[in-house]
Coordinates of C-alpha atoms in Angstrom, one line a residue:
Chain A
M9 CA 94.2 102.3 66.0
T10 CA 95.4 105.5 67.4
D11 CA 98.2 106.9 69.3
V12 CA 97.8 108.1 73.0
T13 CA 99.2 111.2 74.5
I14 CA 99.7 111.7 78.2
R15 CA 100.3 115.4 79.0
N16 CA 101.1 116.8 82.4
V17 CA 98.7 114.2 84.0
T18 CA 98.7 114.2 87.6
K19 CA 96.8 112.1 90.3
R20 CA 95.9 112.8 93.9
Y21 CA 94.1 110.9 96.5
G22 CA 93.1 113.9 99.0
A23 CA 96.4 115.0 100.2
L24 CA 98.4 112.1 98.8
T25 CA 100.0 112.8 95.4
V26 CA 100.5 109.4 93.5
I27 CA 101.6 111.1 90.2
P28 CA 103.1 114.4 90.4
Q29 CA 103.2 115.1 86.7
L30 CA 103.6 112.9 83.9
S31 CA 104.1 113.4 80.1
F32 CA 104.9 111.0 77.3
K33 CA 103.6 109.7 74.1
I34 CA 102.5 106.2 72.9
E35 CA 102.9 106.0 69.1
D36 CA 100.2 104.4 66.9
G37 CA 100.5 100.5 66.8
E38 CA 103.4 100.6 69.4
F39 CA 103.7 98.1 72.3
V40 CA 104.6 100.1 75.2
V41 CA 105.3 98.6 78.7
L42 CA 105.1 100.6 81.9
V43 CA 107.4 99.0 84.4
G44 CA 108.3 99.8 88.0
P45 CA 108.2 98.8 91.6
S46 CA 105.0 98.3 93.5
G47 CA 103.2 101.6 94.2
C48 CA 105.1 103.7 91.5
G49 CA 101.7 104.6 89.7
K50 CA 101.9 102.4 86.8
S51 CA 98.6 100.7 87.3
T52 CA 96.9 103.8 88.3
L53 CA 98.0 105.4 85.1
L54 CA 96.5 102.5 83.1
R55 CA 93.3 102.9 85.0
M56 CA 93.3 106.5 84.4
L57 CA 93.8 105.6 80.4
A58 CA 90.8 103.1 80.7
G59 CA 88.6 105.7 82.5
L60 CA 88.2 103.8 85.6
E61 CA 90.1 106.4 87.8
E62 CA 89.6 110.0 87.2
I63 CA 92.6 112.2 86.5
S64 CA 93.3 115.1 88.9
G65 CA 95.0 117.2 86.4
G66 CA 96.5 117.5 82.7
D67 CA 95.2 115.9 79.6
L68 CA 94.7 112.3 78.2
L69 CA 94.6 112.4 74.3
M70 CA 93.6 109.8 71.7
G71 CA 94.8 111.0 68.5
T72 CA 94.2 114.6 68.9
E73 CA 91.1 114.5 70.9
V74 CA 91.1 115.1 74.8
I75 CA 89.3 112.2 76.5
N76 CA 89.6 113.3 80.1
E77 CA 85.7 113.4 80.2
R78 CA 84.8 110.6 78.2
P79 CA 83.3 107.7 80.2
A80 CA 85.0 104.4 80.1
K81 CA 82.6 102.7 78.1
E82 CA 83.1 105.1 75.2
R83 CA 86.9 105.2 75.2
D84 CA 87.2 102.1 72.9
M85 CA 89.9 100.7 75.2
A86 CA 89.8 97.1 76.2
I87 CA 91.6 96.3 79.2
V88 CA 92.8 92.6 80.5
F89 CA 93.0 92.3 84.3
Q90 CA 95.5 90.4 86.3
N91 CA 92.7 88.2 87.8
Y92 CA 91.2 88.2 84.2
A93 CA 87.8 89.4 85.6
L94 CA 85.7 86.9 83.6
Y95 CA 82.1 86.8 84.3
P96 CA 81.6 83.5 86.2
H97 CA 78.0 83.0 85.0
M98 CA 78.8 83.2 81.3
T99 CA 80.3 80.7 79.1
V100 CA 83.5 81.5 77.1
A101 CA 81.6 82.5 74.0
E102 CA 79.3 85.0 76.4
N103 CA 82.2 86.4 78.0
M104 CA 83.8 87.2 74.7
G105 CA 80.7 88.3 73.0
F106 CA 79.3 90.4 75.9
A107 CA 80.6 93.8 74.7
L108 CA 79.2 93.4 71.2
K109 CA 75.7 92.3 72.7
L110 CA 75.7 95.4 74.8
R111 CA 76.3 97.3 71.6
K112 CA 73.2 95.5 70.2
R113 CA 75.2 94.0 67.1
P114 CA 73.4 91.2 65.3
R115 CA 73.8 87.7 66.6
A116 CA 75.6 86.5 63.3
E117 CA 78.2 89.3 63.7
I118 CA 78.8 88.4 67.2
D119 CA 79.2 84.7 66.5
E120 CA 81.4 85.4 63.7
R121 CA 83.8 87.6 65.6
V122 CA 83.9 85.3 68.6
D123 CA 84.8 82.5 66.5
K124 CA 87.5 84.4 64.7
A125 CA 89.0 85.6 68.0
A126 CA 88.8 81.9 69.5
A127 CA 90.6 80.6 66.3
I128 CA 93.4 83.1 66.9
L129 CA 93.8 82.0 70.5
G130 CA 93.1 78.3 70.0
L131 CA 89.8 78.5 72.1
G132 CA 87.6 76.9 69.6
K133 CA 86.7 73.8 71.7
L134 CA 86.2 75.7 75.1
L135 CA 83.5 78.1 73.9
D136 CA 80.7 76.3 75.7
R137 CA 82.6 76.1 79.1
Y138 CA 82.3 78.3 82.0
P139 CA 85.4 80.2 83.3
R140 CA 85.5 77.7 86.5
A141 CA 86.2 74.9 84.3
L142 CA 89.3 76.4 82.7
S143 CA 92.9 76.4 83.6
G144 CA 94.7 79.7 84.5
G145 CA 96.4 79.9 81.0
Q146 CA 93.0 79.3 79.3
R147 CA 91.3 81.9 81.3
Q148 CA 94.0 84.2 80.4
R149 CA 93.4 83.5 76.8
V150 CA 89.6 84.2 77.3
A151 CA 90.5 87.4 78.9
M152 CA 92.5 88.4 75.9
G153 CA 89.8 87.0 73.4
R154 CA 87.3 89.4 75.2
A155 CA 89.6 92.2 74.3
I156 CA 90.4 91.3 70.7
V157 CA 86.6 90.6 70.0
R158 CA 85.9 94.3 70.6
D159 CA 88.5 95.2 68.1
P160 CA 89.5 98.2 70.2
Q161 CA 91.7 101.2 69.4
V162 CA 93.9 100.4 72.4
F163 CA 94.8 97.3 74.4
L164 CA 95.4 97.9 78.0
F165 CA 97.1 95.0 80.0
D166 CA 97.4 95.2 83.8
E167 CA 99.8 92.5 84.7
P168 CA 98.1 89.8 83.0
L169 CA 100.7 87.2 83.5
S170 CA 101.4 87.5 87.2
N171 CA 98.9 84.8 88.3
L172 CA 100.4 82.0 86.0
D173 CA 103.4 79.7 86.8
A174 CA 106.7 80.5 85.4
K175 CA 106.4 78.3 82.3
L176 CA 103.1 79.2 81.3
R177 CA 104.2 83.0 81.8
V178 CA 107.1 82.5 79.3
Q179 CA 104.6 80.9 76.9
M180 CA 101.9 83.6 77.2
R181 CA 104.5 86.2 77.0
A182 CA 105.4 85.0 73.5
E183 CA 101.8 84.6 72.7
I184 CA 100.8 88.1 73.6
K185 CA 103.8 89.5 71.6
A186 CA 103.0 87.4 68.6
L187 CA 99.3 88.7 69.1
H188 CA 100.3 92.2 68.9
Q189 CA 102.7 91.7 65.8
R190 CA 99.6 90.2 64.0
L191 CA 96.8 92.8 65.2
K192 CA 99.3 95.7 65.2
I193 CA 97.1 97.5 67.8
T194 CA 98.5 100.3 70.3
T195 CA 99.1 98.5 73.6
V196 CA 100.0 99.6 76.9
Y197 CA 101.0 96.9 79.1
V198 CA 101.9 97.2 82.9
T199 CA 104.3 94.8 84.8
H200 CA 106.7 94.9 87.7
D201 CA 108.7 92.2 85.9
Q202 CA 111.4 93.6 83.9
I203 CA 112.2 90.5 81.9
E204 CA 108.6 90.8 80.7
A205 CA 109.2 94.4 79.9
M206 CA 112.4 93.7 78.1
T207 CA 111.3 90.8 76.0
M208 CA 107.8 92.2 74.9
A209 CA 108.3 96.0 74.6
D210 CA 108.8 98.3 71.5
K211 CA 109.3 100.9 74.1
I212 CA 109.7 100.7 77.9
V213 CA 108.7 103.4 80.2
V214 CA 110.3 102.9 83.6
M215 CA 108.4 104.6 86.3
N216 CA 109.3 105.3 90.0
E217 CA 107.1 107.3 92.6
G218 CA 104.8 108.4 89.9
R219 CA 107.7 110.0 87.7
V220 CA 109.2 108.6 84.5
E221 CA 112.8 107.7 85.1
Q222 CA 113.5 106.8 81.5
M223 CA 111.9 105.8 78.3
G224 CA 113.4 104.0 75.4
T225 CA 113.7 100.7 73.6
P226 CA 114.8 97.8 76.0
L227 CA 118.2 97.8 74.6
E228 CA 118.8 101.5 74.9
L229 CA 117.7 101.2 78.8
Y230 CA 120.1 98.3 79.1
D231 CA 123.0 99.9 77.5
R232 CA 122.7 103.3 78.6
P233 CA 120.6 103.6 81.8
A234 CA 119.8 107.3 82.7
N235 CA 120.3 106.8 86.4
I236 CA 121.0 104.3 89.1
F237 CA 117.4 103.5 89.5
V238 CA 117.0 102.4 86.1
A239 CA 120.5 100.7 86.0
G240 CA 119.5 98.5 89.0
F241 CA 115.9 97.9 87.7
I242 CA 116.7 96.8 84.2
G243 CA 118.7 93.5 84.0
S244 CA 118.9 90.4 86.3
P245 CA 120.7 90.0 88.4
S246 CA 121.0 93.7 89.1
M247 CA 124.0 95.9 88.2
N248 CA 126.7 95.8 91.0
F249 CA 127.1 99.3 92.3
L250 CA 130.5 100.3 94.2
P251 CA 131.2 103.7 95.6
A252 CA 134.6 105.2 94.4
T253 CA 136.6 108.2 94.7
V254 CA 138.4 110.0 91.8
T255 CA 142.1 110.7 92.2
T256 CA 143.7 112.6 89.2
A257 CA 147.4 112.1 88.6
S258 CA 148.1 111.9 84.7
S259 CA 144.7 110.6 84.1
P260 CA 141.8 109.9 86.4
V261 CA 141.8 106.7 88.7
L262 CA 138.9 105.2 90.5
K263 CA 139.4 103.6 93.8
T264 CA 136.8 102.1 96.3
P265 CA 136.9 103.3 99.9
E266 CA 138.9 100.1 100.6
G267 CA 141.5 101.0 98.2
V268 CA 140.7 98.7 95.3
E269 CA 141.3 100.2 92.0
L270 CA 138.4 100.0 89.5
P271 CA 139.4 99.9 85.9
I272 CA 137.8 102.3 83.5
D273 CA 138.3 102.9 79.8
A274 CA 136.8 106.2 79.0
P275 CA 137.4 108.6 81.9
Q276 CA 135.3 111.6 80.2
G277 CA 133.0 113.5 82.5
L278 CA 135.3 112.9 85.7
A279 CA 137.0 116.2 85.7
G280 CA 136.2 118.0 89.0
R281 CA 134.4 115.1 90.7
A282 CA 135.8 113.8 93.9
E283 CA 133.3 110.6 94.1
V284 CA 131.2 108.7 91.7
T285 CA 129.4 105.5 91.8
Y286 CA 130.7 102.8 89.8
G287 CA 128.4 100.2 88.0
I288 CA 129.0 97.1 86.1
R289 CA 126.6 94.4 85.1
P290 CA 127.2 90.8 86.4
E291 CA 127.4 89.5 82.9
H292 CA 130.0 92.2 82.0
L293 CA 132.4 90.5 84.5
Q294 CA 135.0 88.0 83.4
L295 CA 137.6 85.8 85.1
G296 CA 141.0 87.3 84.4
E297 CA 144.6 87.8 85.3
S298 CA 144.2 91.3 86.5
G299 CA 141.3 94.0 87.2
I300 CA 139.2 93.9 90.2
P301 CA 140.6 91.6 93.1
A302 CA 137.7 89.5 94.7
E303 CA 137.1 86.7 97.2
V304 CA 134.5 83.9 96.2
V305 CA 131.6 83.5 98.5
V306 CA 129.2 81.3 96.6
V307 CA 129.5 79.5 93.4
E308 CA 126.0 78.7 91.6
P309 CA 126.3 76.7 88.5
T310 CA 123.0 76.6 86.4
G311 CA 124.3 74.6 83.5
S312 CA 124.2 77.3 81.0
E313 CA 126.0 79.8 83.0
T314 CA 127.7 80.1 86.5
Q315 CA 126.6 82.9 89.1
L316 CA 129.6 83.9 91.4
Y317 CA 128.8 85.8 94.6
V318 CA 132.1 87.5 95.6
T319 CA 133.2 90.5 97.9
V320 CA 135.2 93.3 96.5
G321 CA 136.7 95.3 99.4
G322 CA 134.2 93.6 101.7
R323 CA 131.3 94.6 99.4
E324 CA 129.0 92.0 97.6
V325 CA 129.4 91.8 94.0
V326 CA 127.8 89.3 91.5
A327 CA 129.3 88.0 88.3
V328 CA 127.6 85.9 85.7
L329 CA 129.9 83.7 83.7
R330 CA 128.9 81.9 80.5
D331 CA 132.0 79.6 80.9
R332 CA 132.2 76.6 83.3
V333 CA 134.7 77.8 86.0
D334 CA 136.7 75.9 88.5
V335 CA 136.7 78.1 91.6
R336 CA 135.8 77.4 95.4
P337 CA 134.3 79.6 98.1
G338 CA 137.3 81.5 99.8
Q339 CA 139.3 81.5 96.6
Q340 CA 141.0 85.0 95.6
I341 CA 140.3 85.8 91.9
W342 CA 140.5 88.9 89.5
L343 CA 137.5 90.0 87.7
T344 CA 138.0 91.9 84.5
P345 CA 135.1 94.2 83.3
K346 CA 134.5 94.1 79.6
A347 CA 135.8 97.0 77.7
G348 CA 133.1 99.9 77.5
C349 CA 130.7 98.3 79.8
A350 CA 131.3 100.2 83.1
H351 CA 128.8 102.7 84.0
L352 CA 129.4 105.8 86.2
F353 CA 126.7 107.7 88.1
D354 CA 126.7 110.6 90.3
P355 CA 126.4 109.5 93.9
A356 CA 124.2 112.6 94.9
T357 CA 121.8 112.7 92.2
G358 CA 122.0 109.1 90.7
A359 CA 122.3 110.5 87.2
R360 CA 124.6 108.8 84.6
I361 CA 128.0 110.6 84.1
T362 CA 129.4 108.9 81.2
G363 CA 128.1 109.9 77.7
Chain B
M4 CA 96.1 48.4 124.3
A5 CA 94.3 48.2 121.0
I6 CA 91.2 46.8 122.6
S7 CA 91.2 49.7 125.2
S8 CA 91.5 52.5 122.7
R9 CA 88.7 50.8 120.3
T10 CA 86.6 50.8 123.4
N11 CA 87.3 54.4 124.3
R12 CA 86.3 55.2 120.5
T13 CA 83.1 53.4 120.8
T14 CA 82.2 55.1 124.3
R15 CA 83.0 58.5 122.8
K16 CA 80.8 57.9 119.7
L17 CA 78.0 56.7 122.1
L18 CA 78.3 59.8 124.2
W19 CA 78.3 62.0 121.2
T20 CA 75.2 60.1 119.6
L21 CA 73.5 60.6 123.0
F22 CA 74.2 64.3 123.0
W23 CA 72.9 64.9 119.5
C24 CA 69.6 63.0 120.4
V25 CA 69.1 65.1 123.5
L26 CA 69.8 68.2 121.4
A27 CA 67.3 67.0 118.7
F28 CA 64.8 66.2 121.4
V29 CA 65.1 69.8 123.0
Y30 CA 64.7 71.6 119.6
L31 CA 61.9 69.3 118.3
F32 CA 59.8 68.4 121.2
P33 CA 58.2 71.6 121.7
Y34 CA 57.4 71.9 118.0
T35 CA 56.0 68.3 117.9
W36 CA 54.1 69.0 121.0
M37 CA 52.5 71.9 119.2
V38 CA 51.5 70.1 116.2
L39 CA 50.1 67.4 118.4
T40 CA 48.1 69.8 120.2
G41 CA 46.4 70.8 117.2
F42 CA 45.1 67.2 116.4
R43 CA 44.0 66.7 120.1
H44 CA 40.9 67.5 122.1
G45 CA 41.5 70.5 124.6
V46 CA 40.9 68.0 127.4
D47 CA 43.7 65.8 126.4
T48 CA 46.0 68.6 126.1
I49 CA 45.8 69.8 129.6
S50 CA 45.3 66.3 131.3
M51 CA 47.8 65.1 133.9
P52 CA 50.1 63.2 133.2
P53 CA 50.3 64.5 129.8
R54 CA 48.9 61.9 127.1
F55 CA 50.9 61.0 124.1
I56 CA 48.5 58.4 122.9
F57 CA 45.0 59.9 122.1
E58 CA 42.2 60.0 119.8
P59 CA 43.1 62.5 116.9
T60 CA 40.6 65.0 115.8
L61 CA 40.3 67.9 113.4
A62 CA 38.1 69.9 115.8
G63 CA 40.7 72.6 116.1
F64 CA 41.1 73.2 112.4
R65 CA 37.2 73.1 111.8
H66 CA 37.0 75.7 114.5
L67 CA 39.5 77.8 112.9
F68 CA 38.0 77.9 109.4
E69 CA 34.3 77.5 110.3
V70 CA 34.0 79.8 113.3
T71 CA 37.0 82.1 113.4
G72 CA 37.6 82.7 109.7
F73 CA 41.2 82.0 109.8
Q74 CA 41.7 82.0 106.1
K75 CA 41.3 85.7 106.1
Y76 CA 44.1 86.2 108.6
I77 CA 46.4 83.6 106.4
I78 CA 45.4 85.7 103.2
N79 CA 46.2 88.9 105.1
S80 CA 49.7 87.4 106.3
A81 CA 50.5 86.3 102.8
V82 CA 49.5 89.5 101.0
V83 CA 51.5 91.5 103.5
T84 CA 54.4 89.1 103.6
I85 CA 54.9 88.8 99.9
L86 CA 54.6 92.5 99.2
S87 CA 57.1 93.3 101.9
V88 CA 59.6 90.7 100.8
V89 CA 59.5 92.0 97.2
L90 CA 59.7 95.7 98.2
V91 CA 62.6 95.0 100.7
I92 CA 64.7 93.0 98.3
G93 CA 63.9 95.5 95.4
V94 CA 65.0 98.5 97.5
S95 CA 67.9 96.8 99.3
A96 CA 69.7 95.0 96.5
P97 CA 70.5 98.3 94.5
A98 CA 71.4 100.0 98.0
A99 CA 73.6 97.2 99.0
Y100 CA 75.2 97.2 95.8
A101 CA 76.1 100.9 95.7
L102 CA 77.4 100.6 99.3
A103 CA 79.6 97.4 98.5
Q104 CA 81.0 98.5 95.2
I105 CA 80.7 102.1 94.3
S106 CA 80.4 104.3 97.4
K107 CA 83.8 104.8 98.9
R108 CA 82.2 105.8 102.3
G109 CA 79.8 103.1 102.3
G110 CA 80.9 101.9 105.8
A111 CA 79.9 105.2 107.6
L112 CA 76.6 105.1 105.8
L113 CA 75.9 101.7 106.7
V114 CA 76.3 102.3 110.5
A115 CA 73.5 105.2 110.0
I116 CA 71.3 102.7 108.2
L117 CA 71.9 100.2 110.9
V118 CA 71.0 102.4 113.6
A119 CA 67.3 102.2 112.5
R120 CA 67.5 98.5 113.2
I121 CA 68.7 99.2 117.0
I122 CA 65.6 101.2 117.7
P123 CA 63.1 98.9 119.5
G124 CA 59.7 98.5 117.7
I125 CA 57.7 99.6 120.7
A126 CA 59.7 102.9 121.0
I127 CA 58.2 103.9 117.7
G128 CA 54.7 102.2 118.1
V129 CA 52.8 105.3 119.3
P130 CA 54.2 107.8 116.6
V131 CA 53.5 104.9 113.9
Y132 CA 50.0 104.5 115.3
L133 CA 49.3 108.1 115.2
L134 CA 50.9 108.8 111.7
A135 CA 48.9 105.9 110.5
T136 CA 45.8 107.5 111.9
R137 CA 46.5 110.9 110.5
L138 CA 47.1 109.3 107.1
H139 CA 43.7 107.3 107.4
Q140 CA 46.0 104.4 106.8
L141 CA 45.0 102.4 109.9
D142 CA 43.9 98.8 109.1
T143 CA 45.3 98.7 105.6
Y144 CA 47.7 96.4 104.0
Q145 CA 49.9 99.4 102.7
A146 CA 50.5 100.6 106.4
L147 CA 51.6 97.1 107.5
V148 CA 53.7 96.7 104.4
I149 CA 55.4 100.0 104.6
I150 CA 56.2 99.6 108.4
N151 CA 57.5 96.0 107.7
V152 CA 59.7 97.3 104.7
A153 CA 61.1 99.9 106.9
V154 CA 61.9 97.8 109.7
N155 CA 63.7 95.2 107.3
I156 CA 65.5 97.3 105.0
P157 CA 68.4 97.8 107.2
F158 CA 69.0 94.2 107.9
A159 CA 68.5 93.2 104.5
I160 CA 71.0 95.9 103.1
W161 CA 73.6 95.0 105.7
L162 CA 73.3 91.2 104.8
M163 CA 73.2 91.7 101.1
R164 CA 76.2 94.3 101.1
S165 CA 78.2 91.5 102.4
F166 CA 77.3 89.4 99.3
F167 CA 78.1 92.1 96.9
M168 CA 81.3 92.7 98.7
E169 CA 82.3 89.0 97.8
V170 CA 82.3 90.0 93.9
H171 CA 85.7 91.2 92.9
P172 CA 85.6 94.8 92.0
T173 CA 87.4 94.1 88.6
L174 CA 84.4 92.5 87.4
R175 CA 82.4 95.7 87.6
E176 CA 85.3 97.5 86.0
A177 CA 85.5 95.0 83.2
A178 CA 81.8 95.2 82.6
I179 CA 82.1 99.2 82.5
S180 CA 85.1 99.0 80.1
D181 CA 82.8 96.4 78.0
G182 CA 80.3 99.1 77.7
C183 CA 77.7 98.6 80.7
S184 CA 75.9 101.4 82.5
E185 CA 75.8 101.1 86.3
W186 CA 72.5 99.8 86.1
Q187 CA 73.6 97.1 83.5
V188 CA 76.4 96.1 85.9
F189 CA 74.0 95.6 88.6
T190 CA 71.5 93.6 86.4
K191 CA 73.5 91.7 84.1
I192 CA 76.6 90.9 86.2
M193 CA 76.0 91.5 90.1
L194 CA 72.6 90.2 90.4
P195 CA 73.2 86.6 88.8
L196 CA 76.3 86.3 91.0
V197 CA 74.6 87.3 94.2
L198 CA 71.3 85.5 93.5
G199 CA 72.0 82.8 96.3
G200 CA 72.6 85.6 98.7
M201 CA 69.6 87.4 97.7
L202 CA 67.3 84.5 98.1
A203 CA 68.7 83.7 101.7
T204 CA 68.1 87.4 102.5
S205 CA 64.6 86.9 101.3
V206 CA 64.0 83.7 103.4
F207 CA 65.1 85.8 106.6
V208 CA 63.0 88.8 105.5
F209 CA 60.0 86.4 105.0
I210 CA 60.2 84.7 108.3
A211 CA 60.6 88.4 110.1
V212 CA 57.5 89.7 108.2
W213 CA 55.2 86.6 108.5
N214 CA 56.0 86.5 112.4
E215 CA 55.6 90.2 112.8
F216 CA 53.1 90.7 115.8
L217 CA 53.8 94.1 117.4
F218 CA 52.8 96.5 114.5
A219 CA 50.1 94.2 113.2
L220 CA 48.7 94.6 116.7
I221 CA 49.1 98.4 116.7
L222 CA 48.0 99.1 113.2
T223 CA 45.1 96.6 112.3
T224 CA 41.6 95.9 113.7
S225 CA 39.2 94.1 111.4
V226 CA 40.3 94.4 107.9
S227 CA 43.9 93.6 107.8
P228 CA 44.9 91.4 110.8
T229 CA 47.7 88.9 110.1
A230 CA 47.6 85.3 111.3
P231 CA 49.8 85.7 114.4
L232 CA 47.2 88.1 115.6
A233 CA 44.3 85.5 115.2
M234 CA 46.0 83.5 118.0
L235 CA 45.1 86.2 120.6
G236 CA 41.4 85.4 120.1
F237 CA 41.7 81.8 121.3
R238 CA 42.4 83.1 124.9
T239 CA 38.7 83.6 126.0
Q240 CA 37.3 84.3 129.3
Y241 CA 36.3 80.4 129.5
G242 CA 40.0 79.5 128.9
V243 CA 42.4 78.9 126.3
Q244 CA 41.2 76.8 123.2
W245 CA 44.2 74.6 122.9
D246 CA 43.2 72.8 119.9
A247 CA 42.5 75.9 118.0
V248 CA 45.7 77.3 119.1
G249 CA 47.7 74.1 118.0
A250 CA 46.1 74.1 114.6
A251 CA 46.6 77.7 114.1
A252 CA 50.3 77.5 115.2
F253 CA 50.8 74.6 112.9
L254 CA 49.2 76.5 109.9
V255 CA 51.4 79.6 110.7
S256 CA 54.5 77.8 111.1
T257 CA 54.2 75.7 107.9
P258 CA 54.8 78.2 105.2
V259 CA 58.0 79.4 106.9
I260 CA 59.3 75.8 107.1
V261 CA 58.2 74.9 103.6
F262 CA 59.7 78.1 102.3
A263 CA 62.9 77.6 104.2
F264 CA 63.0 74.3 103.0
I265 CA 62.7 75.0 99.4
M266 CA 65.2 77.7 99.5
Q267 CA 67.6 75.7 101.8
R268 CA 70.1 75.3 98.8
Y269 CA 70.3 79.1 98.5
L270 CA 70.4 79.7 102.1
V271 CA 73.6 77.4 102.5
Q272 CA 75.1 78.8 99.3
G273 CA 74.4 82.4 100.3
L274 CA 75.6 82.1 103.8
T275 CA 78.8 80.3 102.9
M276 CA 79.5 82.5 99.9
G277 CA 83.2 83.3 99.5
S278 CA 84.1 80.9 102.3
V279 CA 85.4 78.3 99.8
K280 CA 87.5 79.3 96.9

């Protein structure tokens, strides 16, 4: 086990810069999730860590040692691919023991380590099967088994759950997390799914266009997003954003261009600003007697909650209510934001205003 | 209504059957006629109208082995073909792997390689002959093997590259991450996966080299002529020895058919690789 430091790393393909400059540290034993939209550079970063892509600048460190020039096979990092990349001509046991066989470990040791990993992952009865005779979830487990057997310093996961169906994805999510809690191996996990990121990570790194937008624990990112991008990316359904102008009389008042007043409870940071972007998460809106006037467009009851699609001054807003409500499309309602849950952003830079 | 549609179906079936029969006849008749020629007296072959019922004879085969020494030609063909196939596959497989999985500019290089295939053999006939003469390699196995290898490598690389491209690139990356060198990725991961394609390629190369005529004619005289050349000798000033020609053609074609038959499974598997997920 070790910590991993990414220091001023850049990646260019000819004239195209994929990662302008990136720096952060992954602590020993930490489960870090790199999350971001397609093309944000998260998989490229993972492949650079694994040694499958060269870095164009900066340094990668394991502990205190720079590993820029160290070939992939000597990095002691095990990678689990999205498509599992199991060797089709080898059985499950051969797949799992392949890395040890290459290192010329004794037969008995290979068998012992394969059996141990198989027991952890519940693969005991499948050891003699070929990958083609396995289901998606089983293949995924074998891919993890192949990584575990190596007992590496770092686990790298490249969207390992994307090829599974929704139910299996939830199950495997929990299994991977449980596995990490058991083995405590430093893990870097790439996904575009923010739910996966929220549920699994010790620390999330939100990436966009090759840059880190914000880094922190899942709840830090949820409660205090650093900018509009993070605010919109973390949370499902996404945060609602409304443009607002600031008018100052005795205290600042926020109004949408259509004249709808938006309640705020802590007006600090608004001095000298004419416009802001007002953000409120769907789950932080409640039905009330006052607040934001809205017209119901669609009602989606899911049983545990009700999603309301409404318009506020002609703009679409989503509210998620835990209670069952009796509202109909076309009805005028009031939405009350929960106290202390509104977020204000600078419309020009997208940065968070409120402290 | 029902009866008419059933009649239509039967008619259509009948027409298709007839079509396939005609097609089979067109393909099989020349070969059958050639084989029959080997078992007939020369007189029976040229008689008009053609004789389908005749007294079989092995005179053509006897002539081949007792007078012409045909076994020498067959041995030459076998030596040249086996060596060429082994060398072509041995050189092309790593090249095809590199072009498919490692090189980022494989496509451009591949076009350059394929140009070698476009040049007609006859155009390089004279230079090849002069080269072989200067190097004192005329009428040797190695001269024939080298030219056959050179001629067939572009095709083999091109065909095998497509098989290597079917293998998902993450397999190579997984293997490298597991600790494989590039050569180990090739031997331990890639080769087992493209074995079918490799055997299919070797069938094509085998057929091409076994049937090769032009360079055998240019480069050999008495020591290393191959079986197709032997056929030339049956056209004498007294006429064509049809029985010997038929027998020789039968013997020359048999190894190709047997080899292709044995490899049939791999041929199909190789040529349809990746088409069914």
